[in-house]
Coordinates of C-alpha atoms in Angstrom, one line a residue:
X1273 CA 71.4 48.4 88.0
X1274 CA 70.2 51.3 85.8
X1275 CA 72.5 52.5 83.1
X1276 CA 74.2 55.8 83.4
X1277 CA 73.0 56.9 80.0
X1278 CA 71.0 55.4 77.2
X1279 CA 71.5 56.3 73.5
X1280 CA 68.2 58.1 73.4
X1281 CA 69.0 60.2 76.5
X1282 CA 72.4 61.1 75.1
X1283 CA 70.9 62.1 71.8
X1284 CA 68.2 64.2 73.5
X1285 CA 70.8 66.0 75.8
X1286 CA 73.2 66.7 72.9
X1287 CA 70.7 67.3 70.1
X1288 CA 72.3 64.4 68.2
X1289 CA 71.1 61.4 66.3
X1290 CA 71.5 57.8 67.6
X1291 CA 72.5 55.1 65.2
X1292 CA 71.2 52.3 67.5
X1293 CA 69.9 51.6 71.0
X1294 CA 72.7 51.1 73.5
X1295 CA 73.4 52.0 77.1
X1296 CA 76.6 52.9 78.9
X1297 CA 77.8 52.8 82.5
X1298 CA 80.5 55.5 82.2
X1299 CA 81.9 58.3 80.1
X1300 CA 85.5 58.9 78.9
X1301 CA 87.2 61.2 76.4
X1302 CA 90.6 59.6 76.5
X1303 CA 90.7 56.3 74.7
X1304 CA 93.5 55.1 77.0
X1305 CA 91.0 55.3 79.9
X1306 CA 88.0 53.6 78.3
X1307 CA 86.7 50.6 80.2
X1308 CA 84.1 48.0 79.0
X1309 CA 80.6 49.5 78.8
X1310 CA 81.5 53.1 78.6
X1311 CA 80.7 55.9 76.2
X1312 CA 83.7 57.3 74.4
X1313 CA 83.5 61.0 73.4
X1314 CA 85.7 61.6 70.3
X1315 CA 86.7 65.3 70.5
X1316 CA 88.9 67.4 68.3
X1317 CA 91.7 69.0 70.3
X1318 CA 94.7 71.3 69.6
X1319 CA 97.1 68.4 69.4
X1320 CA 95.0 65.5 68.0
X1321 CA 91.6 64.3 67.0
X1322 CA 89.8 61.8 69.2
X1323 CA 88.0 60.4 66.1
X1324 CA 91.4 58.8 65.2
X1325 CA 91.1 56.6 68.3
X1326 CA 87.5 55.3 67.9
X1327 CA 88.6 51.8 66.9
X1328 CA 91.0 51.7 69.9
X1329 CA 88.1 52.7 72.2
X1330 CA 85.9 50.0 70.7
X1331 CA 88.6 47.5 71.2
X1332 CA 88.8 48.5 74.9
X1333 CA 85.1 47.7 75.2
X1334 CA 83.3 51.0 74.6
X1335 CA 79.6 50.4 74.3
X1336 CA 78.9 53.5 72.2
X1337 CA 80.6 56.5 70.7
X1338 CA 79.7 60.2 70.7
X1339 CA 81.2 61.7 67.6
X1340 CA 80.9 64.1 64.7
X1341 CA 80.9 61.6 61.8
X1342 CA 78.9 58.4 60.9
X1343 CA 80.8 55.2 61.9
X1344 CA 80.2 51.5 61.8
X1345 CA 79.7 51.2 65.5
X1346 CA 76.8 52.2 67.9
X1347 CA 77.1 56.0 68.2
X1348 CA 75.4 59.3 68.6
X1349 CA 76.3 61.8 65.9
X1350 CA 76.5 65.5 66.9
X1351 CA 77.7 68.7 65.2
X1352 CA 80.3 69.4 67.8
X1353 CA 81.6 66.8 70.3
X1354 CA 83.0 69.4 72.7
X1355 CA 79.7 71.3 72.9
X1356 CA 77.9 67.9 73.3
X1357 CA 80.1 67.1 76.3
X1358 CA 79.0 70.4 77.9
X1359 CA 75.4 69.6 77.1
X1360 CA 75.7 66.1 78.6
X1361 CA 77.2 67.6 81.7
X1362 CA 74.3 70.1 81.9
X1363 CA 71.7 67.4 81.4
X1364 CA 73.3 65.3 84.2
X1365 CA 73.1 68.3 86.5
X1366 CA 69.5 69.0 85.5
X1367 CA 68.3 65.5 86.3
X1368 CA 70.1 65.2 89.6
X1369 CA 68.5 65.5 93.0
X1370 CA 71.9 65.5 94.7
X1371 CA 73.3 68.2 97.0
X1372 CA 76.2 69.7 94.9
X1373 CA 79.4 71.1 96.4
X1374 CA 81.9 73.0 94.3
X1375 CA 85.6 73.4 95.5
X1376 CA 88.2 75.8 94.3
X1377 CA 91.3 77.6 95.7
X1378 CA 94.9 78.1 95.0
X1379 CA 95.9 75.0 96.9
X1380 CA 94.2 72.1 98.6
X1381 CA 91.4 71.7 96.0
X1382 CA 92.0 68.0 95.2
X1383 CA 92.7 67.0 98.8
X1384 CA 89.6 68.8 100.1
X1385 CA 87.5 67.3 97.3
X1386 CA 88.7 63.8 98.2
X1387 CA 88.2 64.2 101.9
X1388 CA 84.7 65.6 101.4
X1389 CA 83.8 62.7 99.1
X1390 CA 85.2 60.2 101.7
X1391 CA 83.1 61.9 104.4
X1392 CA 79.9 61.8 102.4
X1393 CA 80.5 58.3 101.1
X1394 CA 80.9 57.0 104.6
X1395 CA 77.6 58.6 105.5
X1396 CA 75.8 57.3 102.4
X1397 CA 77.8 54.5 100.9
X1398 CA 77.6 54.4 97.2
X1399 CA 75.5 57.6 97.0
X1400 CA 78.4 60.2 96.7
X1401 CA 80.1 61.2 93.5
X1402 CA 83.1 63.3 92.8
X1403 CA 85.4 64.4 90.0
X1404 CA 88.3 62.1 89.7
X1405 CA 92.0 63.1 89.5
X1406 CA 92.3 66.8 88.9
X1407 CA 89.6 67.0 86.2
X1408 CA 88.8 70.6 87.0
X1409 CA 88.9 72.6 83.8
X1410 CA 86.5 73.4 80.9
X1411 CA 86.7 69.7 79.8
X1412 CA 87.1 67.9 83.1
X1413 CA 84.2 69.5 84.8
X1414 CA 81.5 68.6 82.3
X1415 CA 83.0 65.1 82.0
X1416 CA 82.8 64.8 85.8
X1417 CA 79.1 65.9 85.7
X1418 CA 78.3 63.5 82.9
X1419 CA 79.7 60.7 85.0
X1420 CA 77.3 61.4 87.9
X1421 CA 74.6 58.8 88.4
X1422 CA 71.0 60.1 88.6
X1423 CA 70.7 58.3 91.9
X1424 CA 73.6 60.2 93.6
X1425 CA 72.7 62.0 96.8
X1426 CA 75.9 64.1 96.8
X1427 CA 78.2 65.5 94.1
X1428 CA 81.6 67.1 94.8
X1429 CA 83.3 68.9 91.9
X1430 CA 86.7 70.5 91.8
X1431 CA 87.1 73.6 89.7
X1432 CA 90.4 75.3 88.7
X1433 CA 91.3 78.3 86.6
X1434 CA 94.2 80.0 84.8
X1435 CA 92.4 83.1 83.8
X1436 CA 89.6 85.4 85.1
X1437 CA 86.2 84.5 83.9
X1438 CA 86.8 80.8 83.6
X1439 CA 85.4 79.9 87.0
X1440 CA 82.2 81.9 86.4
X1441 CA 81.5 79.6 83.4
X1442 CA 82.3 76.4 85.3
X1443 CA 80.2 77.3 88.4
X1444 CA 77.2 78.1 86.3
X1445 CA 77.5 74.6 84.8
X1446 CA 77.9 72.9 88.2
X1447 CA 75.3 75.1 90.0
X1448 CA 76.5 74.2 93.5
X1449 CA 74.4 74.3 96.7
X1450 CA 77.7 74.9 98.6
X1451 CA 80.8 76.6 97.2
X1452 CA 84.2 76.4 99.0
X1453 CA 87.3 78.5 98.5
X1454 CA 90.2 76.7 100.2
X1455 CA 92.9 79.3 100.1
X1456 CA 94.3 82.1 98.1
X1457 CA 98.0 82.1 97.0
X1458 CA 100.1 83.3 94.1
X1459 CA 99.4 80.2 91.9
X1460 CA 99.3 81.1 88.2
X1461 CA 99.9 84.7 89.2
X1462 CA 101.6 85.5 85.9
X1463 CA 98.1 85.3 84.4
X1464 CA 96.4 87.5 87.0
X1465 CA 99.0 90.1 88.1
X1466 CA 98.2 90.1 91.9
X1467 CA 96.8 88.0 94.7
X1468 CA 93.8 90.3 94.9
X1469 CA 93.0 89.5 91.2
X1470 CA 93.3 85.8 92.1
X1471 CA 90.9 86.2 95.0
X1472 CA 88.4 87.9 92.7
X1473 CA 88.7 85.1 90.1
X1474 CA 88.3 82.4 92.8
X1475 CA 85.3 84.3 94.2
X1476 CA 83.5 83.7 90.9
X1477 CA 82.6 80.3 92.2
X1478 CA 79.9 82.0 94.3
X1479 CA 78.2 83.3 91.1
X1480 CA 76.8 79.9 90.3
X1481 CA 75.3 79.2 93.8
X1482 CA 71.7 77.9 93.8
X1483 CA 69.1 79.9 95.7
X1484 CA 69.6 79.5 99.4
X1485 CA 73.2 78.4 98.8
X1486 CA 76.1 78.4 101.2
X1487 CA 79.6 80.0 100.7
X1488 CA 82.5 78.6 102.7
X1489 CA 85.4 81.0 103.0
X1490 CA 88.9 80.9 104.5
X1491 CA 88.9 83.0 107.7
X1492 CA 92.7 83.1 108.0
X1493 CA 93.3 84.4 104.5
X1494 CA 94.4 88.0 104.1
X1495 CA 91.7 88.1 101.4
X1496 CA 88.9 87.0 103.6
X1497 CA 87.1 90.3 103.5
X1498 CA 87.3 90.4 99.8
X1499 CA 86.0 86.9 99.4
X1500 CA 83.2 87.5 101.9
X1501 CA 82.1 90.6 100.1
X1502 CA 81.8 88.6 96.9
X1503 CA 79.9 85.8 98.7
X1504 CA 77.5 88.3 100.2
X1505 CA 76.3 89.1 96.7
X1506 CA 75.4 85.5 95.8
X1507 CA 75.0 83.4 99.0
X1508 CA 72.2 83.1 101.4
X1509 CA 74.6 81.7 104.1
X1510 CA 78.3 82.4 104.6
X1511 CA 80.4 80.1 106.8
X1512 CA 84.1 80.9 107.6
X1513 CA 86.6 78.2 108.6
X1514 CA 90.2 78.5 109.9
X1515 CA 92.6 78.2 112.8
X1516 CA 92.0 81.7 114.1
X1517 CA 89.6 82.9 116.8
X1518 CA 86.4 84.1 115.3
X1519 CA 86.0 81.5 112.5
X1520 CA 82.6 79.8 112.4
X1521 CA 84.3 76.4 112.0
X1522 CA 87.7 76.4 113.7
X1523 CA 90.3 74.2 115.3
X1524 CA 90.1 74.7 119.1
X1525 CA 93.2 72.5 119.5
X1526 CA 95.4 70.3 117.3
X1527 CA 98.7 68.5 117.7
X1528 CA 100.7 65.8 115.8
X1529 CA 99.5 62.2 116.6
X1530 CA 103.0 60.7 116.3
X1531 CA 101.9 58.6 113.4
X1532 CA 102.2 61.2 110.6
X1533 CA 98.8 62.7 111.3
X1534 CA 97.0 65.1 113.7
X1535 CA 94.6 65.0 116.6
X1536 CA 92.1 67.8 116.2
X1537 CA 89.3 69.3 118.3
X1538 CA 87.1 71.4 116.1
X1539 CA 84.2 73.8 116.9
X1540 CA 81.7 73.4 114.1
X1541 CA 79.3 76.3 114.8
X1542 CA 77.2 74.8 117.6
X1543 CA 78.9 71.4 117.7
X1544 CA 82.3 70.1 119.1
X1545 CA 84.0 67.3 117.3
X1546 CA 87.2 65.5 118.1
X1547 CA 88.9 63.4 115.4
X1548 CA 92.1 62.0 114.0
X1549 CA 93.3 63.3 110.7
X1550 CA 95.5 60.9 108.8
X1551 CA 97.2 63.7 107.0
X1552 CA 99.9 65.9 108.6
X1553 CA 100.3 69.7 108.7
X1554 CA 98.3 72.8 109.5
X1555 CA 97.1 73.1 105.9
X1556 CA 95.4 69.7 106.2
X1557 CA 93.8 70.8 109.5
X1558 CA 92.4 73.8 107.6
X1559 CA 91.2 71.6 104.8
X1560 CA 89.4 69.3 107.2
X1561 CA 87.6 72.3 108.7
X1562 CA 86.3 73.4 105.3
X1563 CA 85.1 69.8 104.8
X1564 CA 83.2 69.9 108.1
X1565 CA 81.6 73.2 107.2
X1566 CA 80.3 71.7 103.9
X1567 CA 79.2 68.4 105.6
X1568 CA 77.1 70.4 108.0
X1569 CA 75.8 72.7 105.2
X1570 CA 74.4 69.7 103.3
X1571 CA 72.9 68.0 106.3
X1572 CA 75.3 65.1 106.4
X1573 CA 76.9 63.5 109.5
X1574 CA 79.8 65.1 111.3
X1575 CA 81.0 62.0 113.2
X1576 CA 81.0 60.0 109.9
X1577 CA 83.3 62.7 108.5
X1578 CA 85.6 62.4 111.5
X1579 CA 85.9 58.7 111.0
X1580 CA 86.6 59.2 107.3
X1581 CA 89.4 61.6 108.1
X1582 CA 91.2 58.9 110.1
X1583 CA 90.8 56.4 107.3
X1584 CA 92.0 58.6 104.4
X1585 CA 95.3 57.5 102.9
X1586 CA 97.7 60.0 101.3
X1587 CA 97.0 61.0 97.7
X1588 CA 99.7 60.3 95.1
X1589 CA 101.5 63.5 94.5
X1590 CA 99.6 65.3 97.3
X1591 CA 101.0 63.9 100.5
X1592 CA 101.2 60.2 100.1
X1593 CA 103.8 58.7 102.5
X1594 CA 105.9 55.7 101.7
X1595 CA 108.3 54.0 104.1
X1596 CA 110.8 52.3 101.9
X1597 CA 113.7 49.9 102.6
X1598 CA 117.0 51.6 101.9
X1599 CA 120.4 50.2 102.7
X1600 CA 120.3 48.7 106.2
X1601 CA 117.3 50.8 107.3
X1602 CA 114.3 52.7 106.0
X1603 CA 113.5 56.1 104.5
X1604 CA 110.3 58.1 104.6
X1605 CA 109.3 59.5 101.2
X1606 CA 106.6 62.2 101.3
X1607 CA 105.2 62.6 97.8
X1608 CA 104.0 66.2 97.1
X1609 CA 105.3 66.1 93.6
X1610 CA 102.1 67.1 91.8
X1611 CA 102.0 70.8 92.3
X1612 CA 103.7 73.7 94.1
X1613 CA 103.1 77.4 94.8
X1614 CA 104.6 79.6 97.5
X1615 CA 101.8 78.8 100.0
X1616 CA 101.8 75.1 99.6
X1617 CA 105.6 74.9 99.6
X1618 CA 105.7 76.7 103.0
X1619 CA 102.9 74.5 104.3
X1620 CA 104.6 71.2 103.4
X1621 CA 107.9 72.4 104.7
X1622 CA 106.1 73.1 108.0
X1623 CA 104.9 69.6 107.9
X1624 CA 108.4 68.3 107.5
X1625 CA 109.4 70.2 110.6
X1626 CA 107.3 67.9 112.7
X1627 CA 108.7 64.7 111.3
X1628 CA 110.8 62.4 113.5
X1629 CA 113.9 61.4 111.4
X1630 CA 117.6 61.1 111.6
X1631 CA 117.9 63.7 108.9
X1632 CA 115.4 65.9 107.0
X1633 CA 115.9 66.2 103.2
X1634 CA 113.9 68.4 100.9
X1635 CA 113.9 67.8 97.1
X1636 CA 112.2 70.9 95.7
X1637 CA 111.4 71.6 92.1
X1638 CA 110.7 75.0 90.5
X1639 CA 107.4 76.7 91.0
X1640 CA 106.0 77.7 87.6
X1641 CA 103.7 80.5 86.4
X1642 CA 104.8 83.0 89.0
X1643 CA 105.6 85.8 86.5
X1644 CA 107.9 88.7 87.3
X1645 CA 107.9 87.8 91.0
X1646 CA 109.3 84.3 90.5
X1647 CA 112.8 85.1 91.9
X1648 CA 111.4 86.7 95.0
X1649 CA 109.0 83.8 95.7
X1650 CA 111.7 81.2 95.2
X1651 CA 114.2 83.0 97.4
X1652 CA 111.6 83.4 100.2
X1653 CA 111.5 79.6 100.5
X1654 CA 114.8 79.8 102.4
X1655 CA 113.0 80.8 105.7
X1656 CA 110.5 77.9 105.9
X1657 CA 113.2 75.5 104.7
X1658 CA 115.6 76.5 107.5
X1659 CA 112.8 76.6 110.1
X1660 CA 111.9 73.0 109.1
X1661 CA 115.3 71.9 110.1
X1662 CA 116.2 70.7 106.6
X1663 CA 119.8 69.4 106.6
X1664 CA 120.1 68.9 102.9
X1665 CA 118.2 70.4 100.0
X1666 CA 118.3 69.2 96.4
X1667 CA 116.9 72.0 94.2
X1668 CA 115.7 71.1 90.7
X1669 CA 115.1 73.6 87.9
X1670 CA 116.6 76.9 86.8
X1671 CA 114.0 78.9 88.7
X1672 CA 115.5 77.6 91.9
X1673 CA 118.7 79.6 91.5
X1674 CA 117.5 82.5 93.8
X1675 CA 116.8 79.9 96.6
X1676 CA 120.2 78.3 96.1
X1677 CA 121.8 81.8 96.6
X1678 CA 119.7 82.4 99.7
X1679 CA 120.8 79.1 101.2
X1680 CA 124.5 79.6 100.8
X1681 CA 126.3 79.2 104.1
X1682 CA 123.1 78.1 105.9
X1683 CA 122.0 74.7 104.6
X1684 CA 123.9 72.1 102.5
X1685 CA 122.4 71.9 99.1
X1686 CA 122.9 70.9 95.5
X1687 CA 121.2 72.6 92.5
X1688 CA 120.6 70.7 89.3
X1689 CA 118.7 71.7 86.1
X1690 CA 116.3 68.7 85.7
X1691 CA 114.9 65.7 87.5
X1692 CA 117.2 63.3 85.5
X1693 CA 120.2 65.1 87.0
X1694 CA 118.6 64.9 90.4
X1695 CA 118.1 61.1 90.1
X1696 CA 121.7 60.6 89.2
X1697 CA 122.8 62.3 92.4
X1698 CA 120.3 60.7 94.8
X1699 CA 122.2 57.4 95.3
X1700 CA 125.0 59.2 97.0
X1701 CA 122.8 61.6 98.9
X1702 CA 120.1 59.5 100.6
X1703 CA 120.8 57.7 103.9
X1704 CA 118.8 55.3 106.0
X1705 CA 116.7 57.2 108.5
X1706 CA 116.1 60.1 106.2
X1707 CA 112.7 61.8 105.9
X1708 CA 112.5 63.1 102.3
X1709 CA 110.0 65.7 101.1
X1710 CA 109.6 65.8 97.3
X1711 CA 107.6 68.8 96.0
X1712 CA 107.5 70.9 92.9
X1713 CA 105.3 71.9 90.0
X1714 CA 104.1 68.9 88.1
X1715 CA 105.9 69.9 84.9
X1716 CA 109.3 69.6 86.7
X1717 CA 108.8 65.8 86.8
X1718 CA 109.7 65.0 90.4
X1719 CA 107.2 62.2 90.4
X1720 CA 109.9 60.2 88.6
X1721 CA 112.1 60.6 91.7
X1722 CA 109.3 59.3 93.9
X1723 CA 108.8 56.3 91.7
X1724 CA 112.5 55.6 91.6
X1725 CA 112.8 55.8 95.4
X1726 CA 109.7 53.6 96.0
X1727 CA 110.8 51.0 93.5
X1728 CA 114.4 50.9 94.8
X1729 CA 115.9 52.2 91.6
X1730 CA 118.2 54.6 93.3

C-alpha cells in the first residue's frame, strides 16, 4: 500500500528541509491523537506550542515530525508550521483526481457530510474520504485535505465559519466540484447581525467551485433566492432540494417507520427513489435529499445511497439513540448534545413529538452566540416544546431563563445553572418508559448527562 506522504513530498509541498527519508500513513496536529506511522505537525497556538509535545508524539509512534526547529527525530523543518499545513492541504488537493464535495450550513453539516461519505463509500468501498469529527475551520480543513489519499475517488469536506470571509478562504482551498448549503439559521448570529448576513457568508462556499461545478441549495429556506443568486455567479449548475413542491430533489412522501427512522419516497430530478432513513425527523429527510442531489451530481449510485441511509447509525452528540436499562424498565436517550441553535432545537423537538413513550422529557441547554436576540430565541422554544408533547423540561444555563418564564403554567420544568446541577436532579426526575431528548450548545456540557445516563451513573 502506498504511503500517504513521503518526506520528500512533504518537503516539496511545504518548502521545507527533510532530515531523513521517511513515509507516513496519516497526519495529526494533536499529540493525543497520533497513531503509529503518522506525521505529527507541531504548531504554535494561542494556548500552547505543539513543539512541546514532539517527544509524546514520537512515543505514540509518529514516523515523522513537521516542525520549525531541528530535532533528533525524522522531521521536515519549515519556517511556519501553520502555513505548512495549509500548503500540505493544497498539495493534496492539487494531486487528487477525486470528485470533491464541500458542505456548509447553520445546522446539519456534520450529519450530511457523514451520510454523504456513507453513500459514496458504499458505492466505491475504500475510495471515499471525508473530514472527521467537526474539523471544519482554518486548521481542520487543511488537515482533512492533507489526510486524503491520492487514490481517493471522492472527498467530502465540512466547512464552518464564525465570521464573514472565512468560508471564502476555505472553499478556495478545497475547490469543490459540488457545494452544498444545508440550511440557514441564526447560529453565531452575534458575529453577523442578521440571518441575511449569515446566508451571504454561507454562500461564499460557491466562490471556490471548480469550472462546471454544481451548487446545491435549500429550496425551503426563506433565503433560497439569496443563495441561488449567489450560486448563479459561480456555478454552472444549480440544484435545489427540500420538502416543498418545486424543489429539484424533493420528498414526495415520508412517514415515521416505527423504529426511530423514516420511510421516504424522493424525486431526484428524473429518478424516483424509495428508501429507509435510520435517522428521525424532517430535518434528516431534508439532509438526505441534499445528499442525493450531491450523489447524482458526482455520478455516483442513488440506490447505494438509499442502502447507506438505512445502515447509518446515529452520531454521538447529533442524534445517537440509546435504549438504557433504568429501574424496572428502559429509557430512550436521544443524544443531541453537541450543538444547538433555534432551527435545530425546533427540528429535534419535532422529532421528539413522533416518539412513542410513556413520557417525553426534554433536557435543553442554552443556545450560545445569539447576541441581542438571545432572550427572544430562547423564549420562542416554548411553542415547539409544547407541540412536541413534552411533559417535563429540565433547562440548563442562565440563557434559558426566558424559556422558563414562557413555560410557567404550561409545562412542568426545572431550571438549573449548569450541567452538574442537572445531573444531581436527574435521579429523582427520570422514570422507566421515558424518552429523553438532550440538546444544547456544546459548551454547556450536556454530553456529561448523556454519559451518566448511558453508564447508569444516575
